[in-house]
Structure formats: C-alpha cells, structure tokens
Coordinates of C-alpha atoms in Angstrom, one line a residue:
M3 CA 48.5 23.6 -99.7
I4 CA 48.1 24.7 -103.3
W5 CA 45.3 27.1 -102.4
G6 CA 47.5 28.6 -99.6
L7 CA 50.4 29.1 -102.0
L8 CA 48.1 30.7 -104.6
F9 CA 46.7 33.0 -101.9
I10 CA 50.2 34.1 -100.9
L11 CA 51.1 34.7 -104.6
L12 CA 47.9 36.8 -105.0
L13 CA 48.8 38.9 -101.9
A14 CA 52.4 39.4 -103.2
A15 CA 51.1 40.5 -106.6
M16 CA 48.6 42.9 -105.0
F17 CA 51.4 44.3 -102.8
I18 CA 53.7 44.8 -105.8
G19 CA 50.9 46.4 -107.8
L20 CA 50.1 48.7 -104.9
N21 CA 53.8 49.8 -104.6
A22 CA 53.8 50.5 -108.3
F23 CA 50.7 52.6 -108.0
Y24 CA 52.1 54.5 -105.0
K25 CA 55.4 55.3 -106.8
R26 CA 53.2 57.0 -109.5
T27 CA 51.5 59.3 -107.1
D28 CA 52.4 62.9 -106.7
Y29 CA 53.1 62.4 -103.0
F30 CA 56.0 60.0 -103.9
K31 CA 57.3 62.2 -106.7
W32 CA 57.2 65.2 -104.4
Q33 CA 59.7 63.5 -102.0
H34 CA 62.1 62.9 -104.9
L35 CA 61.6 65.8 -107.3
E36 CA 65.3 65.8 -108.2
L37 CA 64.9 62.4 -109.8
G38 CA 62.3 63.7 -112.3
S39 CA 64.9 64.9 -114.8
Y40 CA 66.8 61.6 -114.7
K41 CA 63.6 59.7 -115.4
Q42 CA 63.3 61.6 -118.6
G43 CA 66.8 60.5 -119.6
V44 CA 70.1 62.3 -119.5
P45 CA 70.7 63.8 -122.9
K46 CA 73.9 63.3 -124.9
Q47 CA 76.0 66.0 -126.5
L48 CA 75.8 68.2 -123.4
D49 CA 77.5 71.6 -123.4
C50 CA 77.3 72.1 -119.7
G51 CA 76.5 70.0 -116.6
V52 CA 76.4 70.6 -112.9
F53 CA 77.3 68.2 -110.0
G54 CA 76.7 68.9 -106.4
S55 CA 74.5 68.6 -103.4
T56 CA 71.3 70.4 -102.3
Y57 CA 72.8 73.9 -102.7
A58 CA 73.6 73.1 -106.4
L59 CA 70.2 71.6 -107.1
Y60 CA 68.6 75.0 -106.2
A61 CA 71.4 77.3 -107.4
F62 CA 71.2 76.1 -111.0
Q63 CA 67.5 75.5 -111.5
A64 CA 67.4 78.5 -113.9
M65 CA 70.4 77.4 -116.0
P66 CA 68.4 75.7 -118.8
Q67 CA 67.4 79.1 -120.1
Y68 CA 71.0 79.8 -121.1
H69 CA 71.4 76.6 -123.2
S70 CA 69.8 75.1 -126.2
K71 CA 67.3 72.3 -125.5
N72 CA 68.9 69.2 -124.1
R73 CA 72.4 70.8 -124.0
F74 CA 72.4 71.3 -120.2
F75 CA 71.8 68.9 -117.3
N76 CA 71.8 69.3 -113.5
F77 CA 73.1 66.1 -112.0
S78 CA 72.8 67.5 -108.5
L79 CA 70.8 65.7 -105.8
N80 CA 69.6 66.4 -102.3
A81 CA 72.2 65.5 -99.7
E82 CA 74.7 64.4 -102.3
S83 CA 78.3 63.5 -101.4
I84 CA 81.4 64.2 -103.5
E85 CA 81.7 60.4 -103.9
Q86 CA 78.2 60.3 -105.3
D87 CA 79.2 63.1 -107.7
Y88 CA 82.1 60.9 -108.8
L89 CA 79.9 57.9 -109.3
L90 CA 77.5 59.9 -111.5
F91 CA 80.2 61.7 -113.4
N92 CA 81.9 58.3 -114.2
K93 CA 78.6 57.0 -115.5
Y94 CA 77.7 60.0 -117.6
K95 CA 81.0 61.6 -118.7
T96 CA 80.6 60.3 -122.2
H97 CA 77.5 62.4 -122.5
F98 CA 79.6 65.6 -122.7
N99 CA 80.9 67.3 -125.9
K100 CA 84.5 68.3 -126.1
R101 CA 85.1 71.7 -124.6
A102 CA 81.8 71.3 -122.6
F103 CA 81.8 72.9 -119.1
V104 CA 81.4 70.7 -116.1
L105 CA 80.7 72.6 -112.9
F106 CA 81.7 70.9 -109.7
T107 CA 79.9 72.9 -107.0
L108 CA 81.1 73.0 -103.4
A109 CA 80.0 74.4 -100.1
P110 CA 81.9 74.7 -96.7
C111 CA 80.9 71.4 -95.1
V112 CA 80.6 69.1 -98.1
C113 CA 84.3 68.3 -97.8
Y114 CA 83.6 66.2 -94.7
Y115 CA 80.5 64.6 -96.0
T116 CA 80.8 60.9 -97.1
Y117 CA 78.7 58.6 -99.3
K118 CA 78.4 56.3 -96.3
A119 CA 76.8 59.0 -94.2
S120 CA 74.4 60.0 -97.1
P121 CA 70.9 58.6 -97.6
Q122 CA 72.1 56.6 -100.7
Y123 CA 68.5 56.4 -101.8
N124 CA 69.2 58.0 -105.2
S125 CA 72.0 55.6 -106.0
Y126 CA 69.7 52.6 -106.0
F127 CA 67.6 54.3 -108.7
L128 CA 70.3 55.9 -110.8
L129 CA 73.1 53.3 -110.7
S130 CA 73.3 49.6 -111.5
H131 CA 74.2 47.2 -108.6
K132 CA 77.7 46.9 -110.0
E133 CA 78.1 50.7 -109.8
I134 CA 76.9 51.0 -106.2
P135 CA 79.5 50.8 -103.4
N136 CA 78.6 48.1 -100.9
F137 CA 75.3 47.2 -102.7
K138 CA 72.8 45.6 -100.3
L139 CA 69.8 43.6 -101.6
S140 CA 67.7 44.4 -98.5
R141 CA 68.2 48.1 -99.1
Y142 CA 67.4 47.8 -102.8
L143 CA 64.1 46.0 -102.0
S144 CA 63.2 48.6 -99.3
Y145 CA 63.7 51.4 -101.9
R146 CA 62.0 49.6 -104.7
L147 CA 59.1 48.6 -102.5
P148 CA 58.7 51.7 -100.2
L149 CA 55.5 50.4 -98.6
L150 CA 57.5 47.6 -97.0
S151 CA 58.9 50.1 -94.5
D152 CA 55.8 52.3 -94.0
F153 CA 52.5 51.1 -95.4
K154 CA 50.7 54.3 -94.1
Q155 CA 52.4 56.2 -96.9
I156 CA 49.6 55.1 -99.3
F157 CA 47.1 57.0 -97.1
R158 CA 49.3 60.1 -97.0
S159 CA 49.5 60.1 -100.8
L160 CA 45.7 60.2 -101.0
K161 CA 45.6 63.2 -98.6
F162 CA 48.3 64.9 -100.7
L163 CA 46.3 64.3 -103.8
L164 CA 43.5 66.4 -102.4
S165 CA 45.8 69.3 -101.5
E166 CA 46.7 70.1 -105.2
Q167 CA 50.3 71.0 -104.5
E168 CA 52.5 72.5 -107.2
M169 CA 55.3 70.1 -108.3
S170 CA 58.4 72.3 -108.2
L171 CA 61.4 73.0 -106.1
D172 CA 60.3 76.5 -105.1
A173 CA 56.9 75.2 -104.1
L174 CA 58.6 73.5 -101.2
F175 CA 59.3 76.9 -99.6
P176 CA 57.7 80.3 -99.5
P177 CA 59.0 82.9 -102.0
S178 CA 61.0 84.5 -99.1
V179 CA 61.1 84.5 -95.3
S180 CA 61.4 87.1 -92.6
E181 CA 64.6 88.0 -90.9
E182 CA 63.6 86.1 -87.8
V183 CA 62.7 82.9 -89.7
A184 CA 65.9 83.2 -91.8
K185 CA 68.1 83.4 -88.6
M186 CA 66.2 80.5 -87.1
N187 CA 66.6 78.4 -90.3
M188 CA 70.3 79.1 -90.7
K189 CA 71.0 78.5 -87.0
G190 CA 69.3 75.1 -87.4
M191 CA 71.5 74.3 -90.5
A192 CA 74.7 75.4 -88.7
E193 CA 73.9 73.4 -85.6
G194 CA 72.9 70.4 -87.8
W195 CA 76.3 70.4 -89.5
M196 CA 78.2 70.7 -86.2
H197 CA 76.3 67.7 -84.9
L198 CA 76.8 65.7 -88.1
F199 CA 80.5 66.3 -88.2
R200 CA 81.2 66.3 -84.5
L201 CA 82.4 70.0 -84.5
P202 CA 82.4 72.5 -81.6
N203 CA 81.9 75.3 -84.1
L204 CA 82.4 76.2 -87.8
R205 CA 85.1 78.8 -87.1
E206 CA 88.1 76.8 -86.1
K207 CA 90.3 74.3 -87.9
N208 CA 88.8 70.8 -87.8
Q209 CA 90.4 68.5 -85.3
D210 CA 88.3 65.4 -85.9
A211 CA 90.2 62.4 -87.4
L212 CA 87.2 61.0 -89.3
N213 CA 86.6 64.4 -90.9
E214 CA 90.3 64.5 -92.0
R215 CA 89.9 61.1 -93.5
A216 CA 86.8 62.2 -95.4
L217 CA 88.6 65.3 -96.6
K218 CA 91.4 63.2 -98.1
E219 CA 88.9 60.8 -99.8
N220 CA 86.8 63.7 -101.2
T221 CA 90.0 65.5 -102.4
N222 CA 91.0 62.3 -104.3
D223 CA 87.5 61.9 -105.8
L224 CA 87.5 65.6 -107.0
K225 CA 91.0 65.2 -108.3
V226 CA 90.1 62.1 -110.3
M227 CA 87.1 64.0 -111.9
I228 CA 89.2 67.0 -112.8
D229 CA 92.0 64.8 -114.3
D230 CA 89.3 62.9 -116.2
C231 CA 87.8 66.1 -117.6
I232 CA 91.1 67.3 -118.9
Q233 CA 92.0 63.9 -120.4
H234 CA 88.7 64.0 -122.3
E235 CA 89.0 67.7 -123.3
I236 CA 86.2 68.7 -121.0
V237 CA 86.5 72.0 -119.1
P238 CA 86.2 71.5 -115.3
V239 CA 85.1 74.6 -113.3
I240 CA 84.7 74.8 -109.5
V241 CA 81.8 76.9 -108.3
I242 CA 81.2 77.8 -104.7
T243 CA 77.5 78.9 -104.3
P244 CA 76.5 82.0 -102.4
F245 CA 75.0 82.1 -98.9
A246 CA 73.4 84.9 -97.1
R247 CA 75.0 86.7 -94.1
E248 CA 72.6 84.8 -91.7
L249 CA 74.6 81.7 -92.6
T250 CA 78.1 82.9 -93.5
N251 CA 78.4 84.5 -90.0
Y252 CA 78.8 81.0 -88.6
F253 CA 82.0 80.3 -90.7
G254 CA 85.5 81.3 -89.8
K255 CA 88.6 81.7 -92.0
A256 CA 90.5 78.8 -90.3
F257 CA 87.6 76.4 -90.8
L258 CA 87.2 77.3 -94.5
D259 CA 91.0 77.5 -95.3
N260 CA 91.7 74.1 -93.8
G261 CA 88.6 72.4 -95.2
M262 CA 86.9 73.4 -98.4
Y263 CA 89.7 75.6 -99.8
K264 CA 92.3 73.0 -98.9
L265 CA 90.3 70.4 -100.8
I266 CA 90.2 72.6 -103.9
Q267 CA 93.9 73.5 -103.8
D268 CA 94.9 69.8 -103.4
A269 CA 92.5 68.5 -106.0
V270 CA 93.3 71.1 -108.6
G271 CA 97.1 70.6 -108.2
T272 CA 99.0 72.0 -111.1
H273 CA 96.0 72.2 -113.5
Q274 CA 94.6 75.5 -114.5
V275 CA 91.1 75.3 -113.3
R276 CA 88.8 78.2 -112.8
V277 CA 87.3 78.7 -109.3
L278 CA 84.2 80.9 -109.2
D279 CA 83.8 81.8 -105.5
Y280 CA 80.4 83.4 -104.7
L281 CA 80.2 82.4 -101.0
Y282 CA 80.4 86.0 -99.8
D283 CA 79.1 87.6 -103.0
A284 CA 77.7 91.1 -102.1
D285 CA 74.5 90.6 -104.1
Y286 CA 73.5 87.8 -101.8
Q287 CA 74.9 88.7 -98.4
N288 CA 72.2 91.0 -97.4
N289 CA 69.4 89.9 -99.7
R290 CA 67.2 87.2 -98.2
S291 CA 64.7 87.6 -101.0
L292 CA 67.0 85.6 -103.2
F293 CA 66.8 82.6 -101.0
A294 CA 63.9 80.2 -100.4
D295 CA 64.9 79.5 -96.8
G296 CA 66.6 82.7 -95.8
G297 CA 70.2 81.9 -96.7
F298 CA 71.1 78.5 -98.1
R299 CA 68.7 77.4 -100.9
L300 CA 68.5 79.9 -103.8
N301 CA 65.0 80.5 -105.1
N302 CA 64.3 81.0 -108.8
A303 CA 65.3 84.7 -108.7
G304 CA 68.5 84.0 -106.9
S305 CA 69.3 81.2 -109.3
S306 CA 68.7 83.4 -112.3
L307 CA 71.1 86.0 -111.0
L308 CA 73.8 83.3 -110.2
C309 CA 73.4 81.6 -113.6
K310 CA 73.8 84.9 -115.3
K311 CA 77.0 85.6 -113.4
V312 CA 78.4 82.1 -114.0
M313 CA 77.6 82.2 -117.8
K314 CA 79.3 85.6 -118.1
E315 CA 82.5 84.2 -116.5
L316 CA 82.4 81.1 -118.7
L317 CA 81.9 82.9 -122.0
E318 CA 84.2 85.8 -121.4
N319 CA 87.2 83.9 -120.3

C-alpha cells in the first residue's frame, strides 16, 4: 500500500516536472508570445498603454520606440474581448501616470465578441482567481498543466527546438503576401466572423439578438473604462486600426454604423474623447506590403507608420 502510494506520488512529481520543463520550451512560448511582456512585469508610471485584440497586438508593436524605457506597455492579447480589456485595465489602471494616454483600440466585429466566446487562456495566467469571471478549477489545471490535455506536445516541442525559429510576432508570417494569398486570407477572416457571429454578411445591420446583447455589454464596459480614465486624470483615446482593401471591401456602412460606431458613440456619451479612425486610411488601403497577412495584421513597417501617425495626433492636439 505504502509503496503504491509512493509510486503514484513519484509519477505525479515527474509529470509536474515535465509540465514545468515543457512550459519553458520555445515551442510553448511561441504559442503565447503576447504573454512574454507580462512575464517581465508591467511597469509603473506608464505614459501610454494600449488595450485591444489581435489587431492591436500587431498594430502597436513598434510603439516602444516613441517612449522612454518602461513608459509604454501593450496590454493587447490575441482574441481579446472588450470585457478582457476591462479586466486588465481594472487591474493595471494604477500603473498609469496622470495625463497618460490609454488607447482603446477597436475593429468592426469586436463589438459582438464576448469574454465567454473567447479562449480565456490568458486570464488564467494574468489574473487571480477572484478577478476571473466564472473561475473553474478544472480549466485552471488544464492551463497550468498543458500536457494533461495533449501529452504529444512534448514531442512537438523537441521538433520545434531543431527548427531554430525566430521568436517574434513577424516571424509567424512572411514579410508580405501576394494579392492572391491576401484575398484568400481576408476571405477566410470575413467568413470566419460571419460564422462566429451568425451573420449573413458584414454589410447589413445586425439582426441577431445575441449580438445586440453583446453590443450593449461591450458598450457598458468601454464606457466604464472611459469614465474611470477621466476620473483618474488619464486621457482615453479610441483608435480604429487600418485594414487593407482586401478586407474593408467586405464591410458595409449599415453594419459599421449600427455596430462599432454605435458602440463608440454610446460609450463616449458627453465626454470629449478623441477617436482616431484609420480603418480606411489611404496609406493602407492599397498597400499589402504593410500587412503580415495581406490586410489585417500589420507587420513592423505597417506598425511603424501607424505609431508615427498616432503619436503625431496625440502630441499635436
């Protein structure tokens, strides 16, 4: 009996150790590159910060060059909902100086995206159990011990080790793509959003009741963040990141006006909040070379241009 128990404890210790080793491999880090900056710690006395989803993660990768060391932080995460923005902002809002800029970045479909529909993986690494909505111990264990769900990952990590991949956002994509690939990629994104949000297209006003509920909830979360910024003498700024024509061709005025732009209008209310709208910016519409995937994720060159535009607006007004 005792020997059996000791054997089980030994296996458990080995499994925990193997998970710890796996989480230190480049293969694991590659899957969660956006967490790297958080692991180094979120600086205090920030002059500028960015919140948003995948588009913001790539759009502002060049922003640190415009700020002194440790005065800027990109809080953006892959597949991040506005509610996730709210949770992170609420946790780190005391890290901002007075008169600091907080950039809340938006894109056409994020207004219908909910925390419940998101992967939630990052929450279990960045927030305490008290800060996570509907915390589940089983999910926490599966994230903390990733080999529980797929032990074969340890072998994939060894294969990845031999490939000598560069650890960066741009390394996930080629420097640029052809027109054919860009159209294929953007068609896939548009169709993916239509499927996710139960939409017949991205041109007409949304008619889905669940989307309308999500729109109201996201509007309230953004409003609370804006109100909180103003109360703490922080400057909220809304930024809509640019897309290429291969993607913007899918969007119609009715869809945008009754979704993303309605969210902004209702969340801002009577406050004087700058809205920097680059969705149809001419520098990006016909320039696939500024995108890593042909129209959605900005590469480093595209990010550098956008950050230059944003900083010019922030400093001149």
